[in-house]
Short mmCIF file of C-alpha atoms in Angstrom, two decimals:
data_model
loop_
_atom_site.label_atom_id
_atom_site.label_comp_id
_atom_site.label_asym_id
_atom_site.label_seq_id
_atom_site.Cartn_x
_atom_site.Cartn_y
_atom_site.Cartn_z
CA UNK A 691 -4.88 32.18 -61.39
CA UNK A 692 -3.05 29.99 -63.64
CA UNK A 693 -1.18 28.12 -60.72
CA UNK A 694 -4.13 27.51 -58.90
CA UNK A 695 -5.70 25.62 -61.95
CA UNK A 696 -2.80 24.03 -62.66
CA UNK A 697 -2.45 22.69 -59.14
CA UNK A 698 -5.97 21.92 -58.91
CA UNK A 699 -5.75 20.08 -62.10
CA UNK A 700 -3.00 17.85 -60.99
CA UNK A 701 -3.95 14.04 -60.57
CA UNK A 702 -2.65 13.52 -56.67
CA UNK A 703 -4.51 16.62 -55.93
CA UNK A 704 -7.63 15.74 -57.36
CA UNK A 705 -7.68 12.48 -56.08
CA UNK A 706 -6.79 14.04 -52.45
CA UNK A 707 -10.09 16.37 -53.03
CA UNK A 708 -12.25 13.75 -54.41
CA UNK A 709 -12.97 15.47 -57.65
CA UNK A 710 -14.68 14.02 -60.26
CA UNK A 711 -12.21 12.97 -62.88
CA UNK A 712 -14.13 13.70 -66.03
CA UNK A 713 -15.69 15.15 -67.34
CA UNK A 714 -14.13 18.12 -66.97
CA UNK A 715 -11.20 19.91 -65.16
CA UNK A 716 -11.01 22.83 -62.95
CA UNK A 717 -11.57 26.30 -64.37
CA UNK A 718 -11.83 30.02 -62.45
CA UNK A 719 -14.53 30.32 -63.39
CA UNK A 720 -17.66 28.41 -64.86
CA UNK A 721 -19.81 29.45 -67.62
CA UNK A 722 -21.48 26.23 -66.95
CA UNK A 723 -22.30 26.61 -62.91
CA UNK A 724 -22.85 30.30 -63.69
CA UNK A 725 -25.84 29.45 -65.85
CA UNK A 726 -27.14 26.89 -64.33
CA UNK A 727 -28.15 29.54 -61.50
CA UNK A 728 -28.51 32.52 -63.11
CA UNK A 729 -31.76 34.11 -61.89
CA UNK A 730 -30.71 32.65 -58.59
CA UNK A 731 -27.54 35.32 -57.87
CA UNK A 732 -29.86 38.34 -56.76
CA UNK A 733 -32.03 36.30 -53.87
CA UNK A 734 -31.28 37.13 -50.49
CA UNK A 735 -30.22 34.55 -48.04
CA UNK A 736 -30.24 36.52 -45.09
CA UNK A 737 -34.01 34.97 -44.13
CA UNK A 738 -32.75 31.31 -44.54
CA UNK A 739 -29.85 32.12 -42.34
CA UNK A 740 -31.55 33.54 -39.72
CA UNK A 741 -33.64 30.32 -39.53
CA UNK A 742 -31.21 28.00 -39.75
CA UNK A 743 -29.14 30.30 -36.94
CA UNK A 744 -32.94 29.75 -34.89
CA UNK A 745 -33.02 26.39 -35.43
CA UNK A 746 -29.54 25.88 -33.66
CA UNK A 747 -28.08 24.59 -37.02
CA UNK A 748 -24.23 25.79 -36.68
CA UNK A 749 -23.05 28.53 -39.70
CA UNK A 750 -19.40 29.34 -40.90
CA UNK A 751 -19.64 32.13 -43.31
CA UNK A 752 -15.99 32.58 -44.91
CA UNK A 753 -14.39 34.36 -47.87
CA UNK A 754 -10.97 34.25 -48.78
CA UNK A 755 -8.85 37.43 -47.69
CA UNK A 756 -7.67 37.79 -51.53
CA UNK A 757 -11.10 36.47 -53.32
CA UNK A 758 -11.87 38.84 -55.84
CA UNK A 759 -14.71 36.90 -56.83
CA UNK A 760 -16.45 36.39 -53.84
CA UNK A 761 -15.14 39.17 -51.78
CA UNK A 762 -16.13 40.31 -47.88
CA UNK A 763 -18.03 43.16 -48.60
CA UNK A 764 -21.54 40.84 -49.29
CA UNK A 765 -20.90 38.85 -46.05
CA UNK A 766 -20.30 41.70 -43.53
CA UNK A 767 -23.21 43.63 -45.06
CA UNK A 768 -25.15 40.77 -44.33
CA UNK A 769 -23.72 40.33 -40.63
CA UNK A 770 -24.31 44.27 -40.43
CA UNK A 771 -27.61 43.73 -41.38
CA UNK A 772 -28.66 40.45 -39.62
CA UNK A 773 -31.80 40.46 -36.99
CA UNK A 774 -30.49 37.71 -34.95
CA UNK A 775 -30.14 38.41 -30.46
CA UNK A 776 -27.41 36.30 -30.77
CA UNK A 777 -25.01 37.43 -32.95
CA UNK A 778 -21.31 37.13 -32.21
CA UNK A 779 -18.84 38.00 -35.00
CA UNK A 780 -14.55 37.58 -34.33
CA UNK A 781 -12.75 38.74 -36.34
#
């Protein structure tokens, strides 16, 4: 991961994303977001989709196909899972 920080870190890119410029730079990973919600990792979603998905509110659900972190395996559990009539997933 060390180019991605680096290039995340860089000033043109960071000005290009609108990222704060202090106090910090970009890590992998963040002990600070991390507990900030822990106790918040382990609720489900899947109810608030399904009413925003009622409500006609438009959803992207992505992961990255290399993210380690956040891999696939959640999402199409989730999609596998979900009570909605109108489900369409492409692939």
């Amino acid at each position: 991961m060390g180019r991605i920080k680096q290039y995340l870190n860089r000033q043109d890119v960071r000005e290009a994303i609108h990222a704060q410029q202090d106090p910090t730079c970009f890590e992998d990973c963040s002990n600070a977001v991390g507990d900030r919600l822990y106790g918040d990792n382990n609720l489900a979603s899947i109810d608030v989709l399904v009413d925003l998905l009622n409500n006609d509110i438009r959803v992207l659900l992505y992961n990255g196909q290399f993210d380690y972190i956040c891999n696939h395996l959640g999402t199409e559990m989730t999609l596998d899972n979900l009570n909605w009539p109108y489900l369409q997933v492409q692939i």
